[in-house]
């Protein structure tokens, strides 16, 4: 650090305490980031995407019923164009199928979507499944 005087700038012999504090904090941040990167590389598992589907709500909608659900990719691999199909098998009446395609489901992430049916779905008659995906 320099000090100004009438004769010009003079360098001091020891740095100010704030310089030590700033340098120490920056060093800790760099070490923490390197540690996190090494940990993330170490724990990486190159397995196929694995999805869980959970119905979160069944509500009436105009002209039928709305089934909201969550998709959770529990693996560390991503998937693109994830196609989810909902099959509704009512006790009386014709079977219905609805589907939705997610553009992208990242590793260890969750996403939400909604399917529409004309018949009242219940947990006994509704089945959600992933029909397919592509690798990004």
mmCIF file with all atom_site columns, C-alpha atoms in Angstrom:
data_model
loop_
_atom_site.group_PDB
_atom_site.id
_atom_site.type_symbol
_atom_site.label_atom_id
_atom_site.label_alt_id
_atom_site.label_comp_id
_atom_site.label_asym_id
_atom_site.label_entity_id
_atom_site.label_seq_id
_atom_site.pdbx_PDB_ins_code
_atom_site.Cartn_x
_atom_site.Cartn_y
_atom_site.Cartn_z
_atom_site.occupancy
_atom_site.B_iso_or_equiv
_atom_site.pdbx_formal_charge
_atom_site.auth_seq_id
_atom_site.auth_comp_id
_atom_site.auth_asym_id
_atom_site.auth_atom_id
_atom_site.pdbx_PDB_model_num
ATOM 1   C CA . UNK A 1 1   ? 0.000   0.000   0.000   1.00 0.00 ? 1   UNK A CA 1
ATOM 2   C CA . UNK A 1 2   ? 1.319   3.457   -0.788  1.00 0.00 ? 2   UNK A CA 1
ATOM 3   C CA . UNK A 1 3   ? 1.088   6.664   1.204   1.00 0.00 ? 3   UNK A CA 1
ATOM 4   C CA . UNK A 1 4   ? 1.150   10.096  -0.329  1.00 0.00 ? 4   UNK A CA 1
ATOM 5   C CA . UNK A 1 5   ? 3.440   12.750  1.003   1.00 0.00 ? 5   UNK A CA 1
ATOM 6   C CA . UNK A 1 6   ? 4.888   15.982  -0.244  1.00 0.00 ? 6   UNK A CA 1
ATOM 7   C CA . UNK A 1 7   ? 7.880   14.018  -1.621  1.00 0.00 ? 7   UNK A CA 1
ATOM 8   C CA . UNK A 1 8   ? 5.699   11.517  -3.573  1.00 0.00 ? 8   UNK A CA 1
ATOM 9   C CA . UNK A 1 9   ? 4.478   7.962   -2.916  1.00 0.00 ? 9   UNK A CA 1
ATOM 10  C CA . UNK A 1 10  ? 6.164   5.852   -0.249  1.00 0.00 ? 10  UNK A CA 1
ATOM 11  C CA . UNK A 1 11  ? 5.589   2.071   0.055   1.00 0.00 ? 11  UNK A CA 1
ATOM 12  C CA . UNK A 1 12  ? 4.820   0.858   3.613   1.00 0.00 ? 12  UNK A CA 1
ATOM 13  C CA . UNK A 1 13  ? 6.645   -2.154  5.010   1.00 0.00 ? 13  UNK A CA 1
ATOM 14  C CA . UNK A 1 14  ? 3.548   -4.208  5.979   1.00 0.00 ? 14  UNK A CA 1
ATOM 15  C CA . UNK A 1 15  ? 0.164   -4.538  4.271   1.00 0.00 ? 15  UNK A CA 1
ATOM 16  C CA . UNK A 1 16  ? -3.030  -3.308  5.867   1.00 0.00 ? 16  UNK A CA 1
ATOM 17  C CA . UNK A 1 17  ? -5.159  -5.864  7.810   1.00 0.00 ? 17  UNK A CA 1
ATOM 18  C CA . UNK A 1 18  ? -7.992  -5.590  5.251   1.00 0.00 ? 18  UNK A CA 1
ATOM 19  C CA . UNK A 1 19  ? -5.627  -6.900  2.556   1.00 0.00 ? 19  UNK A CA 1
ATOM 20  C CA . UNK A 1 20  ? -4.885  -9.975  4.684   1.00 0.00 ? 20  UNK A CA 1
ATOM 21  C CA . UNK A 1 21  ? -8.599  -10.505 5.325   1.00 0.00 ? 21  UNK A CA 1
ATOM 22  C CA . UNK A 1 22  ? -9.502  -10.167 1.642   1.00 0.00 ? 22  UNK A CA 1
ATOM 23  C CA . UNK A 1 23  ? -6.716  -12.507 0.565   1.00 0.00 ? 23  UNK A CA 1
ATOM 24  C CA . UNK A 1 24  ? -7.722  -15.097 3.181   1.00 0.00 ? 24  UNK A CA 1
ATOM 25  C CA . UNK A 1 25  ? -11.404 -15.007 2.195   1.00 0.00 ? 25  UNK A CA 1
ATOM 26  C CA . UNK A 1 26  ? -10.578 -15.345 -1.509  1.00 0.00 ? 26  UNK A CA 1
ATOM 27  C CA . UNK A 1 27  ? -8.253  -18.260 -0.763  1.00 0.00 ? 27  UNK A CA 1
ATOM 28  C CA . UNK A 1 28  ? -11.004 -20.012 1.222   1.00 0.00 ? 28  UNK A CA 1
ATOM 29  C CA . UNK A 1 29  ? -13.489 -19.519 -1.607  1.00 0.00 ? 29  UNK A CA 1
ATOM 30  C CA . UNK A 1 30  ? -11.071 -20.972 -4.174  1.00 0.00 ? 30  UNK A CA 1
ATOM 31  C CA . UNK A 1 31  ? -10.322 -23.997 -1.965  1.00 0.00 ? 31  UNK A CA 1
ATOM 32  C CA . UNK A 1 32  ? -14.052 -24.575 -1.327  1.00 0.00 ? 32  UNK A CA 1
ATOM 33  C CA . UNK A 1 33  ? -14.871 -24.443 -5.058  1.00 0.00 ? 33  UNK A CA 1
ATOM 34  C CA . UNK A 1 34  ? -12.063 -26.851 -5.924  1.00 0.00 ? 34  UNK A CA 1
ATOM 35  C CA . UNK A 1 35  ? -13.242 -29.212 -3.171  1.00 0.00 ? 35  UNK A CA 1
ATOM 36  C CA . UNK A 1 36  ? -16.824 -29.069 -4.454  1.00 0.00 ? 36  UNK A CA 1
ATOM 37  C CA . UNK A 1 37  ? -15.695 -29.823 -8.030  1.00 0.00 ? 37  UNK A CA 1
ATOM 38  C CA . UNK A 1 38  ? -13.597 -32.777 -6.892  1.00 0.00 ? 38  UNK A CA 1
ATOM 39  C CA . UNK A 1 39  ? -16.496 -34.118 -4.791  1.00 0.00 ? 39  UNK A CA 1
ATOM 40  C CA . UNK A 1 40  ? -18.922 -33.743 -7.711  1.00 0.00 ? 40  UNK A CA 1
ATOM 41  C CA . UNK A 1 41  ? -16.543 -35.589 -10.056 1.00 0.00 ? 41  UNK A CA 1
ATOM 42  C CA . UNK A 1 42  ? -15.981 -38.348 -7.478  1.00 0.00 ? 42  UNK A CA 1
ATOM 43  C CA . UNK A 1 43  ? -19.689 -39.004 -6.866  1.00 0.00 ? 43  UNK A CA 1
ATOM 44  C CA . UNK A 1 44  ? -20.719 -38.917 -10.559 1.00 0.00 ? 44  UNK A CA 1
ATOM 45  C CA . UNK A 1 45  ? -22.445 -42.103 -11.733 1.00 0.00 ? 45  UNK A CA 1
ATOM 46  C CA . UNK A 1 46  ? -22.920 -42.512 -15.488 1.00 0.00 ? 46  UNK A CA 1
ATOM 47  C CA . UNK A 1 47  ? -26.159 -44.482 -15.236 1.00 0.00 ? 47  UNK A CA 1
ATOM 48  C CA . UNK A 1 48  ? -29.260 -44.142 -17.393 1.00 0.00 ? 48  UNK A CA 1
ATOM 49  C CA . UNK A 1 49  ? -31.887 -41.590 -16.407 1.00 0.00 ? 49  UNK A CA 1
ATOM 50  C CA . UNK A 1 50  ? -34.322 -42.921 -13.797 1.00 0.00 ? 50  UNK A CA 1
ATOM 51  C CA . UNK A 1 51  ? -37.689 -41.263 -13.255 1.00 0.00 ? 51  UNK A CA 1
ATOM 52  C CA . UNK A 1 52  ? -40.324 -41.316 -10.538 1.00 0.00 ? 52  UNK A CA 1
ATOM 53  C CA . UNK A 1 53  ? -43.829 -40.023 -11.247 1.00 0.00 ? 53  UNK A CA 1
ATOM 54  C CA . UNK A 1 54  ? -46.188 -38.801 -8.512  1.00 0.00 ? 54  UNK A CA 1
ATOM 55  C CA . UNK A 1 55  ? -49.746 -37.529 -8.943  1.00 0.00 ? 55  UNK A CA 1
ATOM 56  C CA . UNK A 1 56  ? -50.083 -34.287 -6.984  1.00 0.00 ? 56  UNK A CA 1
ATOM 57  C CA . UNK A 1 57  ? -53.679 -33.267 -7.734  1.00 0.00 ? 57  UNK A CA 1
ATOM 58  C CA . UNK A 1 58  ? -56.835 -34.406 -9.498  1.00 0.00 ? 58  UNK A CA 1
ATOM 59  C CA . UNK A 1 59  ? -59.217 -31.507 -10.127 1.00 0.00 ? 59  UNK A CA 1
ATOM 60  C CA . UNK A 1 60  ? -62.305 -30.880 -12.236 1.00 0.00 ? 60  UNK A CA 1
ATOM 61  C CA . UNK A 1 61  ? -61.674 -28.833 -15.373 1.00 0.00 ? 61  UNK A CA 1
ATOM 62  C CA . UNK A 1 62  ? -63.878 -27.609 -18.175 1.00 0.00 ? 62  UNK A CA 1
ATOM 63  C CA . UNK A 1 63  ? -64.830 -30.639 -20.227 1.00 0.00 ? 63  UNK A CA 1
ATOM 64  C CA . UNK A 1 64  ? -63.191 -33.192 -17.927 1.00 0.00 ? 64  UNK A CA 1
ATOM 65  C CA . UNK A 1 65  ? -60.575 -33.594 -15.223 1.00 0.00 ? 65  UNK A CA 1
ATOM 66  C CA . UNK A 1 66  ? -57.058 -32.270 -14.746 1.00 0.00 ? 66  UNK A CA 1
ATOM 67  C CA . UNK A 1 67  ? -54.345 -34.585 -13.362 1.00 0.00 ? 67  UNK A CA 1
ATOM 68  C CA . UNK A 1 68  ? -51.256 -32.710 -12.158 1.00 0.00 ? 68  UNK A CA 1
ATOM 69  C CA . UNK A 1 69  ? -48.083 -34.715 -11.553 1.00 0.00 ? 69  UNK A CA 1
ATOM 70  C CA . UNK A 1 70  ? -44.395 -34.347 -10.762 1.00 0.00 ? 70  UNK A CA 1
ATOM 71  C CA . UNK A 1 71  ? -41.559 -36.072 -12.573 1.00 0.00 ? 71  UNK A CA 1
ATOM 72  C CA . UNK A 1 72  ? -38.295 -36.506 -10.675 1.00 0.00 ? 72  UNK A CA 1
ATOM 73  C CA . UNK A 1 73  ? -35.081 -37.599 -12.365 1.00 0.00 ? 73  UNK A CA 1
ATOM 74  C CA . UNK A 1 74  ? -33.217 -39.325 -9.537  1.00 0.00 ? 74  UNK A CA 1
ATOM 75  C CA . UNK A 1 75  ? -30.128 -40.172 -11.612 1.00 0.00 ? 75  UNK A CA 1
ATOM 76  C CA . UNK A 1 76  ? -27.151 -37.990 -12.504 1.00 0.00 ? 76  UNK A CA 1
ATOM 77  C CA . UNK A 1 77  ? -27.843 -38.270 -16.238 1.00 0.00 ? 77  UNK A CA 1
ATOM 78  C CA . UNK A 1 78  ? -30.051 -35.889 -18.172 1.00 0.00 ? 78  UNK A CA 1
ATOM 79  C CA . UNK A 1 79  ? -32.772 -36.799 -20.646 1.00 0.00 ? 79  UNK A CA 1
ATOM 80  C CA . UNK A 1 80  ? -34.412 -34.935 -23.497 1.00 0.00 ? 80  UNK A CA 1
ATOM 81  C CA . UNK A 1 81  ? -37.872 -35.329 -25.034 1.00 0.00 ? 81  UNK A CA 1
ATOM 82  C CA . UNK A 1 82  ? -39.164 -37.360 -22.073 1.00 0.00 ? 82  UNK A CA 1
ATOM 83  C CA . UNK A 1 83  ? -42.530 -38.785 -23.111 1.00 0.00 ? 83  UNK A CA 1
ATOM 84  C CA . UNK A 1 84  ? -44.978 -39.498 -20.251 1.00 0.00 ? 84  UNK A CA 1
ATOM 85  C CA . UNK A 1 85  ? -48.193 -41.433 -20.891 1.00 0.00 ? 85  UNK A CA 1
ATOM 86  C CA . UNK A 1 86  ? -51.213 -41.564 -18.618 1.00 0.00 ? 86  UNK A CA 1
ATOM 87  C CA . UNK A 1 87  ? -53.515 -44.573 -19.041 1.00 0.00 ? 87  UNK A CA 1
ATOM 88  C CA . UNK A 1 88  ? -56.983 -44.373 -17.520 1.00 0.00 ? 88  UNK A CA 1
ATOM 89  C CA . UNK A 1 89  ? -58.878 -47.668 -17.155 1.00 0.00 ? 89  UNK A CA 1
ATOM 90  C CA . UNK A 1 90  ? -62.312 -46.851 -15.710 1.00 0.00 ? 90  UNK A CA 1
ATOM 91  C CA . UNK A 1 91  ? -64.475 -49.651 -14.294 1.00 0.00 ? 91  UNK A CA 1
ATOM 92  C CA . UNK A 1 92  ? -67.200 -48.778 -16.772 1.00 0.00 ? 92  UNK A CA 1
ATOM 93  C CA . UNK A 1 93  ? -66.577 -47.103 -20.085 1.00 0.00 ? 93  UNK A CA 1
ATOM 94  C CA . UNK A 1 94  ? -63.790 -46.819 -22.612 1.00 0.00 ? 94  UNK A CA 1
ATOM 95  C CA . UNK A 1 95  ? -60.134 -46.523 -21.739 1.00 0.00 ? 95  UNK A CA 1
ATOM 96  C CA . UNK A 1 96  ? -58.452 -43.137 -22.200 1.00 0.00 ? 96  UNK A CA 1
ATOM 97  C CA . UNK A 1 97  ? -54.861 -42.184 -22.866 1.00 0.00 ? 97  UNK A CA 1
ATOM 98  C CA . UNK A 1 98  ? -53.227 -38.783 -22.494 1.00 0.00 ? 98  UNK A CA 1
ATOM 99  C CA . UNK A 1 99  ? -49.589 -37.902 -22.970 1.00 0.00 ? 99  UNK A CA 1
ATOM 100 C CA . UNK A 1 100 ? -47.142 -35.055 -22.534 1.00 0.00 ? 100 UNK A CA 1
ATOM 101 C CA . UNK A 1 101 ? -43.531 -34.562 -23.634 1.00 0.00 ? 101 UNK A CA 1
ATOM 102 C CA . UNK A 1 102 ? -40.946 -32.727 -21.557 1.00 0.00 ? 102 UNK A CA 1
ATOM 103 C CA . UNK A 1 103 ? -38.309 -30.974 -23.640 1.00 0.00 ? 103 UNK A CA 1
ATOM 104 C CA . UNK A 1 104 ? -35.584 -31.582 -21.055 1.00 0.00 ? 104 UNK A CA 1
ATOM 105 C CA . UNK A 1 105 ? -35.352 -33.162 -17.607 1.00 0.00 ? 105 UNK A CA 1
ATOM 106 C CA . UNK A 1 106 ? -32.025 -32.359 -15.966 1.00 0.00 ? 106 UNK A CA 1
ATOM 107 C CA . UNK A 1 107 ? -30.154 -34.685 -13.642 1.00 0.00 ? 107 UNK A CA 1
ATOM 108 C CA . UNK A 1 108 ? -31.443 -34.737 -10.061 1.00 0.00 ? 108 UNK A CA 1
ATOM 109 C CA . UNK A 1 109 ? -34.271 -32.343 -10.915 1.00 0.00 ? 109 UNK A CA 1
ATOM 110 C CA . UNK A 1 110 ? -38.054 -32.128 -10.688 1.00 0.00 ? 110 UNK A CA 1
ATOM 111 C CA . UNK A 1 111 ? -40.598 -30.843 -13.153 1.00 0.00 ? 111 UNK A CA 1
ATOM 112 C CA . UNK A 1 112 ? -44.403 -30.595 -13.277 1.00 0.00 ? 112 UNK A CA 1
ATOM 113 C CA . UNK A 1 113 ? -47.022 -31.250 -15.928 1.00 0.00 ? 113 UNK A CA 1
ATOM 114 C CA . UNK A 1 114 ? -50.742 -31.825 -16.325 1.00 0.00 ? 114 UNK A CA 1
ATOM 115 C CA . UNK A 1 115 ? -52.790 -34.397 -18.228 1.00 0.00 ? 115 UNK A CA 1
ATOM 116 C CA . UNK A 1 116 ? -56.476 -34.017 -19.118 1.00 0.00 ? 116 UNK A CA 1
ATOM 117 C CA . UNK A 1 117 ? -59.110 -36.765 -19.137 1.00 0.00 ? 117 UNK A CA 1
ATOM 118 C CA . UNK A 1 118 ? -62.862 -36.732 -19.776 1.00 0.00 ? 118 UNK A CA 1
ATOM 119 C CA . UNK A 1 119 ? -63.567 -39.457 -17.179 1.00 0.00 ? 119 UNK A CA 1
ATOM 120 C CA . UNK A 1 120 ? -63.034 -39.051 -13.419 1.00 0.00 ? 120 UNK A CA 1
ATOM 121 C CA . UNK A 1 121 ? -59.616 -40.579 -12.660 1.00 0.00 ? 121 UNK A CA 1
ATOM 122 C CA . UNK A 1 122 ? -58.825 -42.308 -9.398  1.00 0.00 ? 122 UNK A CA 1
ATOM 123 C CA . UNK A 1 123 ? -55.668 -43.859 -8.023  1.00 0.00 ? 123 UNK A CA 1
ATOM 124 C CA . UNK A 1 124 ? -56.974 -47.352 -8.855  1.00 0.00 ? 124 UNK A CA 1
ATOM 125 C CA . UNK A 1 125 ? -57.633 -46.641 -12.521 1.00 0.00 ? 125 UNK A CA 1
ATOM 126 C CA . UNK A 1 126 ? -54.873 -44.158 -13.440 1.00 0.00 ? 126 UNK A CA 1
ATOM 127 C CA . UNK A 1 127 ? -51.374 -45.304 -14.355 1.00 0.00 ? 127 UNK A CA 1
ATOM 128 C CA . UNK A 1 128 ? -48.533 -42.940 -15.303 1.00 0.00 ? 128 UNK A CA 1
ATOM 129 C CA . UNK A 1 129 ? -45.413 -44.202 -17.067 1.00 0.00 ? 129 UNK A CA 1
ATOM 130 C CA . UNK A 1 130 ? -42.444 -42.895 -18.998 1.00 0.00 ? 130 UNK A CA 1
ATOM 131 C CA . UNK A 1 131 ? -42.756 -44.180 -22.554 1.00 0.00 ? 131 UNK A CA 1
ATOM 132 C CA . UNK A 1 132 ? -39.334 -43.006 -23.744 1.00 0.00 ? 132 UNK A CA 1
ATOM 133 C CA . UNK A 1 133 ? -36.661 -40.316 -23.918 1.00 0.00 ? 133 UNK A CA 1
ATOM 134 C CA . UNK A 1 134 ? -33.628 -39.307 -25.963 1.00 0.00 ? 134 UNK A CA 1
ATOM 135 C CA . UNK A 1 135 ? -30.120 -38.512 -24.824 1.00 0.00 ? 135 UNK A CA 1
ATOM 136 C CA . UNK A 1 136 ? -29.296 -34.820 -25.158 1.00 0.00 ? 136 UNK A CA 1
#
